[in-house]
XYZ file of N, CA, C and O in Angstrom:
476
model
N -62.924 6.074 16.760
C -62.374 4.737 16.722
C -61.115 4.686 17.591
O -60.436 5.711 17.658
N -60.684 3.435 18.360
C -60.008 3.865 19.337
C -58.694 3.103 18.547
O -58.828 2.188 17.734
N -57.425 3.684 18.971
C -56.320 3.464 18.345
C -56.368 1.714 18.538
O -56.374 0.980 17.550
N -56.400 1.186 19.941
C -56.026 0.144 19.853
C -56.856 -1.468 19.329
O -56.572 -2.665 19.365
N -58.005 -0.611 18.855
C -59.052 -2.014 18.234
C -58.244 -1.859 16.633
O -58.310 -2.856 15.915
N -57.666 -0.902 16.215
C -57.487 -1.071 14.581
C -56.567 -1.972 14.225
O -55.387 -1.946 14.576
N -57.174 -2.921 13.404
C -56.179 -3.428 12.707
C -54.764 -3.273 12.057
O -54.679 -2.435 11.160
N -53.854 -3.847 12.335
C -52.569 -3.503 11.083
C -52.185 -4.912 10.385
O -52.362 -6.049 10.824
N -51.551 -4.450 9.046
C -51.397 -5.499 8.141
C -50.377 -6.006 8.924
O -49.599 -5.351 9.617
N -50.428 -7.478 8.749
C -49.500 -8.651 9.886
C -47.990 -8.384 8.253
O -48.172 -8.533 7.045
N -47.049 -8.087 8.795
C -45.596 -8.142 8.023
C -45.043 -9.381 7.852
O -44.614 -9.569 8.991
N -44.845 -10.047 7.428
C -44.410 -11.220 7.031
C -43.003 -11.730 6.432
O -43.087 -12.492 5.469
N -42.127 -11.499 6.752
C -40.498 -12.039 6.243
C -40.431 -13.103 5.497
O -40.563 -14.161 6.111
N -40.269 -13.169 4.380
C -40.122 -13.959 3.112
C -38.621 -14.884 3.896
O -37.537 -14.404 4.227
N -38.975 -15.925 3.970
C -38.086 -17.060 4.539
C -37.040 -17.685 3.441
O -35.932 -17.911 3.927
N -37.154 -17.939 2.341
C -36.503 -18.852 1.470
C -36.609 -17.903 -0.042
O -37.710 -17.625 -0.518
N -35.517 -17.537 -0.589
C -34.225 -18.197 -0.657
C -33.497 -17.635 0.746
O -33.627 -16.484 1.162
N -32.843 -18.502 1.276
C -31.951 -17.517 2.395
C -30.438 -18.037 1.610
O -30.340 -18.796 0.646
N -29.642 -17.544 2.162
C -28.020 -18.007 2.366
C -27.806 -19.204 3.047
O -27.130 -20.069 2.489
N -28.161 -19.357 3.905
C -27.847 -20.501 5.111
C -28.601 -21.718 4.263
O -27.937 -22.638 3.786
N -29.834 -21.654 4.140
C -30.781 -22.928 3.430
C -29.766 -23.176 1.944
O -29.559 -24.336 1.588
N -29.130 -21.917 1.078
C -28.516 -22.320 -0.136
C -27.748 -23.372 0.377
O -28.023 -24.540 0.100
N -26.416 -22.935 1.407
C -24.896 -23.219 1.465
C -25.260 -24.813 2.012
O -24.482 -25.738 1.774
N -26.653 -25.031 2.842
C -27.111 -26.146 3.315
C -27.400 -27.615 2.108
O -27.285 -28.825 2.308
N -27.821 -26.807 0.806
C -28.167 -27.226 -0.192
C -26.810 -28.355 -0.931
O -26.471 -29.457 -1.363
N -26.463 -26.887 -0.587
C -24.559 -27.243 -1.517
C -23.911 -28.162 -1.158
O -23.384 -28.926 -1.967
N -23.781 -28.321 0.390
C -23.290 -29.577 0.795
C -23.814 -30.874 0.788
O -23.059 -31.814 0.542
N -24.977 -31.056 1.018
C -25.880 -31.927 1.117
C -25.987 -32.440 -0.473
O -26.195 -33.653 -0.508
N -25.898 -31.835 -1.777
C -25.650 -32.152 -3.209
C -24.035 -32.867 -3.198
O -23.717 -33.505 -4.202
N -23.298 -32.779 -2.355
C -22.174 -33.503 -1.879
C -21.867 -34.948 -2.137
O -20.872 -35.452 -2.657
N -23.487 -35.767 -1.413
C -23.608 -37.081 -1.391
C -24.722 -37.468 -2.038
O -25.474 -38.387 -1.713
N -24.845 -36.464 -3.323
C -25.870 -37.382 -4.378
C -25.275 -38.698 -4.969
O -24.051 -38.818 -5.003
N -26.099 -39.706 -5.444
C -25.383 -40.720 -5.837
C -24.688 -40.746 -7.473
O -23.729 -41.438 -7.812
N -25.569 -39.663 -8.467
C -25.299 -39.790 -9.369
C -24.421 -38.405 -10.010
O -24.227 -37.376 -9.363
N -24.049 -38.597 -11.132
C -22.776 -37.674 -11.404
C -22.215 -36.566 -10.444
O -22.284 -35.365 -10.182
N -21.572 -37.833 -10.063
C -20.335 -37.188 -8.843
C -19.318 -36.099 -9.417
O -18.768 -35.314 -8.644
N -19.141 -36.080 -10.447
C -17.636 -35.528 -11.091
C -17.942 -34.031 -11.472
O -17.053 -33.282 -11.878
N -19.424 -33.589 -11.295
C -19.385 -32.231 -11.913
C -20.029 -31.679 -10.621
O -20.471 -32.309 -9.661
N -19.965 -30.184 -10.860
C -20.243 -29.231 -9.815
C -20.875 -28.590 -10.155
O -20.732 -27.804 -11.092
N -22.464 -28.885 -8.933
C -23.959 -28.354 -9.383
C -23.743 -26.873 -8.816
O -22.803 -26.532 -8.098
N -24.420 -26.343 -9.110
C -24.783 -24.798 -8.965
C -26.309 -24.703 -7.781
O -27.411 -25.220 -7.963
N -25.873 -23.915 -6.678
C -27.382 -23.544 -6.268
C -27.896 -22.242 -6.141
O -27.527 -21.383 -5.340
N -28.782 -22.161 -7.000
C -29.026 -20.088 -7.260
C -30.499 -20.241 -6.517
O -31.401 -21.078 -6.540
N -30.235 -18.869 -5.785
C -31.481 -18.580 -5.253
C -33.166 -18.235 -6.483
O -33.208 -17.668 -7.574
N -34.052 -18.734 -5.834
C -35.384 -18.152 -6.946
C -36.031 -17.878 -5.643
O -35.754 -17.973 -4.448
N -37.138 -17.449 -6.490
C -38.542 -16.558 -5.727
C -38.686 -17.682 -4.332
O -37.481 -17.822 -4.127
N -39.021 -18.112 -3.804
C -39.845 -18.863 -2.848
C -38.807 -20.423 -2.976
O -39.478 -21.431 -2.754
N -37.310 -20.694 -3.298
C -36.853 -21.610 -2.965
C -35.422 -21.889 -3.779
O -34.560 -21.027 -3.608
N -35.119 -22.912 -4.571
C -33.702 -22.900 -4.901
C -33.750 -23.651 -5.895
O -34.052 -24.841 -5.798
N -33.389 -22.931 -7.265
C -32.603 -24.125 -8.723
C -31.130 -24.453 -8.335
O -30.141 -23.912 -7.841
N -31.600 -25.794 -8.900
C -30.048 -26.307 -9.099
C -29.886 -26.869 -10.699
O -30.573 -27.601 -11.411
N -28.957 -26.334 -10.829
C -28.539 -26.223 -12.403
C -26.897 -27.294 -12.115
O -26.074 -27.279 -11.199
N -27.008 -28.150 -13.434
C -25.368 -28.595 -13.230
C -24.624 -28.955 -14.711
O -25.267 -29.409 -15.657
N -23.643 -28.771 -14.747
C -23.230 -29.091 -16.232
C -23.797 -30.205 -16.735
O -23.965 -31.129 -15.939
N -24.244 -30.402 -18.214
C -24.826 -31.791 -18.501
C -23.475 -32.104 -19.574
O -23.086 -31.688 -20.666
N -23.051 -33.062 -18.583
C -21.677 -33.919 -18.820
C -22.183 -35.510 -19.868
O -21.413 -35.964 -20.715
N -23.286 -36.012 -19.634
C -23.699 -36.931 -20.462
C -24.577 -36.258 -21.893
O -25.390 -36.979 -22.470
N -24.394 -35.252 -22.231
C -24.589 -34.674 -23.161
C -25.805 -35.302 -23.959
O -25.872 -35.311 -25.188
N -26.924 -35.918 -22.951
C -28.433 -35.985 -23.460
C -29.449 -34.737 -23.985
O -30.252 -34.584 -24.905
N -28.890 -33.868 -22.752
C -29.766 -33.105 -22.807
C -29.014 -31.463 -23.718
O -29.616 -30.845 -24.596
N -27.801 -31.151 -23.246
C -27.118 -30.155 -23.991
C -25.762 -30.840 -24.273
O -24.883 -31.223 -23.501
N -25.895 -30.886 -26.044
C -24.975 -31.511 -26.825
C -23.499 -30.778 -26.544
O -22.585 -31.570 -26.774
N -23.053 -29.514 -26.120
C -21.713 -28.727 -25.389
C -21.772 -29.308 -23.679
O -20.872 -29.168 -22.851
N -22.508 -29.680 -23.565
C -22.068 -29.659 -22.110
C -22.614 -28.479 -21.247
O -22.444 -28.473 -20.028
N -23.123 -27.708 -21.751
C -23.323 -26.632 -20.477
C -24.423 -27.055 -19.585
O -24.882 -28.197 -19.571
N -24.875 -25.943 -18.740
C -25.441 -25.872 -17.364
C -26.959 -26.339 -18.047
O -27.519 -25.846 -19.026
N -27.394 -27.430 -17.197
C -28.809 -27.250 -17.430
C -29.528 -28.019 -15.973
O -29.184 -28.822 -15.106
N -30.974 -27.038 -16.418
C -31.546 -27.183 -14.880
C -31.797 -28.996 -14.314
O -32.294 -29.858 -15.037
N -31.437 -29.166 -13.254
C -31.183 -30.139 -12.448
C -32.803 -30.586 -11.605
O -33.523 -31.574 -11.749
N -32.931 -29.369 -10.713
C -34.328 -29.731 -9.513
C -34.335 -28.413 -9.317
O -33.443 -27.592 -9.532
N -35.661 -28.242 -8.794
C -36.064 -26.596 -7.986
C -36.915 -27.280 -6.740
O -37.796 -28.128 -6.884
N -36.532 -26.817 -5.692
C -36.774 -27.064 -4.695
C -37.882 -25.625 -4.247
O -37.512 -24.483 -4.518
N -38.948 -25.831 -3.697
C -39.917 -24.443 -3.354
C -40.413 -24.891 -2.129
O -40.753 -26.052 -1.903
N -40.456 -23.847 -1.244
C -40.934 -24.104 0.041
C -42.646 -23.475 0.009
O -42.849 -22.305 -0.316
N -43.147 -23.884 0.173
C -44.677 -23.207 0.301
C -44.638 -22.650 1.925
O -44.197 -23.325 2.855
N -45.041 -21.654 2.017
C -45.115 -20.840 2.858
C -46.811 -21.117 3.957
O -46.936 -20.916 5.165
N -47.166 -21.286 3.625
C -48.546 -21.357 3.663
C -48.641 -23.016 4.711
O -48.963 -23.076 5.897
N -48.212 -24.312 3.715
C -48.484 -25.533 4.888
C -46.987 -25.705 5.042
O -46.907 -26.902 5.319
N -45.853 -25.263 5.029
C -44.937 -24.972 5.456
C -44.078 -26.165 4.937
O -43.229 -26.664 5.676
N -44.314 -26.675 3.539
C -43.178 -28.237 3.309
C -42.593 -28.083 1.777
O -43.022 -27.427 0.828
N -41.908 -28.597 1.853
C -41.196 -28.412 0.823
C -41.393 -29.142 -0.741
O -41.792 -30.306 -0.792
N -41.219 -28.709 -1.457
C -41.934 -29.547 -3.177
C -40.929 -29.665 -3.558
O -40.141 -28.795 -3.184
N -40.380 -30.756 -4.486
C -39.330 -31.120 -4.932
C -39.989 -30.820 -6.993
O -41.212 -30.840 -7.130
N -39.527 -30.694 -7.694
C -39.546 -30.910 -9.162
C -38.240 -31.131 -9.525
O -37.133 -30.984 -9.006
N -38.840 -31.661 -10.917
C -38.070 -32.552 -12.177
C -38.081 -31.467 -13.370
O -39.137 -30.887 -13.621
N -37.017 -31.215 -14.040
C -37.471 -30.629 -15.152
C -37.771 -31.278 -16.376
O -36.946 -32.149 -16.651
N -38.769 -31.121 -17.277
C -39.135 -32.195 -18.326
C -38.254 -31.607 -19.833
O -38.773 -30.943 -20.730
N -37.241 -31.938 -19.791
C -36.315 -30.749 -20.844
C -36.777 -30.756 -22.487
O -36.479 -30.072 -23.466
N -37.522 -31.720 -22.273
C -37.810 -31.779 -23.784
C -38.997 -30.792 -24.303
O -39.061 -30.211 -25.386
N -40.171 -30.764 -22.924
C -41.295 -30.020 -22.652
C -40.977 -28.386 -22.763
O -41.383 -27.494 -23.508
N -39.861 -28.461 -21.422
C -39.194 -27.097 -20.918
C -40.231 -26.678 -20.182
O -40.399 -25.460 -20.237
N -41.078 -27.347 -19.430
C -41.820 -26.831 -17.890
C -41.192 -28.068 -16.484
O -40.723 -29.172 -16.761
N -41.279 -27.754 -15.636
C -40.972 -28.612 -14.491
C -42.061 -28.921 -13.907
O -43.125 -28.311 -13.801
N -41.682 -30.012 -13.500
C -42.779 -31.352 -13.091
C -42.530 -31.802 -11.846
O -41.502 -32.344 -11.439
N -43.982 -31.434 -10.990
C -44.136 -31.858 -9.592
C -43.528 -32.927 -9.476
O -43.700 -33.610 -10.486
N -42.765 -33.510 -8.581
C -42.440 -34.473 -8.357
C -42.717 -35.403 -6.843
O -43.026 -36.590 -6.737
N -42.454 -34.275 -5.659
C -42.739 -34.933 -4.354
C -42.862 -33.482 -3.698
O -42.522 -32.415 -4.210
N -43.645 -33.782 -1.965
C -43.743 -33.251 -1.708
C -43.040 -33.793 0.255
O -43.200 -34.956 0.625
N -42.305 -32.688 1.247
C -41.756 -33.177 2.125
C -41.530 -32.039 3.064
O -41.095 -30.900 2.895
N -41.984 -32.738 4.166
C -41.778 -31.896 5.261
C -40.549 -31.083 5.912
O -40.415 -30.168 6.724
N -40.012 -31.617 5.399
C -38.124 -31.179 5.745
C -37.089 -30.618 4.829
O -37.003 -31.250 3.776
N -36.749 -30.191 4.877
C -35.415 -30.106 3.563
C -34.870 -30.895 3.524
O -35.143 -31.443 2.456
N -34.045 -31.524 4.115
C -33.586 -32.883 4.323
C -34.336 -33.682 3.668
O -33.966 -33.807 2.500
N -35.373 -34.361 3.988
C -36.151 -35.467 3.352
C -35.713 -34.834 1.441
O -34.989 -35.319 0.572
N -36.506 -33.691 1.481
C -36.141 -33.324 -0.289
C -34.724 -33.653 -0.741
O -34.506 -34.244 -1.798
N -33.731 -33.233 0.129
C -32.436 -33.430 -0.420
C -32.308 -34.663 -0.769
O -31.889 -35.087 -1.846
N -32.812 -35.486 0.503
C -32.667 -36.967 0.152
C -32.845 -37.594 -0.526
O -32.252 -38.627 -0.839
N -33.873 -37.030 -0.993
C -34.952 -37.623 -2.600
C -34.198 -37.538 -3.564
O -34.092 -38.485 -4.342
N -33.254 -35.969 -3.790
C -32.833 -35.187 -5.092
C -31.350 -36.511 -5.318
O -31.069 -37.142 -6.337
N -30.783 -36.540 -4.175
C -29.386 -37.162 -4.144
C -29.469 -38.667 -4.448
O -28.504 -39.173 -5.022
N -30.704 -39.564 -4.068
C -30.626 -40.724 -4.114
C -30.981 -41.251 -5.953
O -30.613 -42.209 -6.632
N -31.987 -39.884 -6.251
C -32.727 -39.849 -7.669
C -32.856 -41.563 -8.445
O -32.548 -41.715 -9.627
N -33.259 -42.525 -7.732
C -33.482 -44.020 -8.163
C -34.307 -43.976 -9.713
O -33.998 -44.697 -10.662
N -35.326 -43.040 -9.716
C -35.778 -43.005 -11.174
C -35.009 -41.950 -11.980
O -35.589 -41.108 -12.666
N -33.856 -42.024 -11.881
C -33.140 -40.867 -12.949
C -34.094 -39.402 -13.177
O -33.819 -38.590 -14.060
N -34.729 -39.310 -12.649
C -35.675 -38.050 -13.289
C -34.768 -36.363 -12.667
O -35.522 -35.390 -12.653
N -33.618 -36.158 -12.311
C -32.956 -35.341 -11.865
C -31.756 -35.575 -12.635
O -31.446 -34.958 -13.655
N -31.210 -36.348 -12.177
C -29.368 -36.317 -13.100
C -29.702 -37.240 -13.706
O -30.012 -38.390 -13.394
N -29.605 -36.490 -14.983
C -29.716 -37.113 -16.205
C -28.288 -37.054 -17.492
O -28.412 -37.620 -18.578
């Protein structure tokens, strides 16, 4: 068999969470429209980014602490980005949109017209 017909496994660099896409995150959560006064958190996950933020209207955690906000996941595969909702009462997260850009997602997360993010 000749060296150069053999196959090798194609290597693949896991793209997201990066640093740059977080710190991109962080600012851009800057000009959400709704609860301006607290400071969201963006932690890296497997294949994209939670954002967790104090729950200051104390619907969801009666102290106030951190609770999950949106997870943003990039699919690797058709290359766009999924936005979710978390359903806190459920405690699974819920597809919400899907977008070609990060940007477009941010846009979605910050404008949140159906409350389903800052709550």
């Amino acid at each position: 068999m000749n060296a150069a017909f053999t196959k090798r496994p194609v290597a693949r660099t896991i793209a997201h969470p990066n640093e740059l896409d977080r710190k991109r995150i962080e600012r851009a959560l800057r000009s959400r429209k709704r609860y301006l006064y607290v400071s969201p958190d963006v932690k890296p996950v497997r294949g994209g980014y939670l954002i967790e933020s104090p729950c200051c209207s104390r619907n969801i955690d009666q102290q106030g602490g951190p609770i999950d906000v949106a997870l943003i996941h990039h699919d690797a595969v058709s290359t766009v980005w999924k936005l979710f909702s978390k359903d806190h009462e459920r405690g699974i997260w819920k597809f919400h949109s899907v977008h070609p850009r990060l940007n477009a997602a941010l846009d979605e997360l910050n404008a949140d017209l159906d409350r389903v993010f800052w709550k």
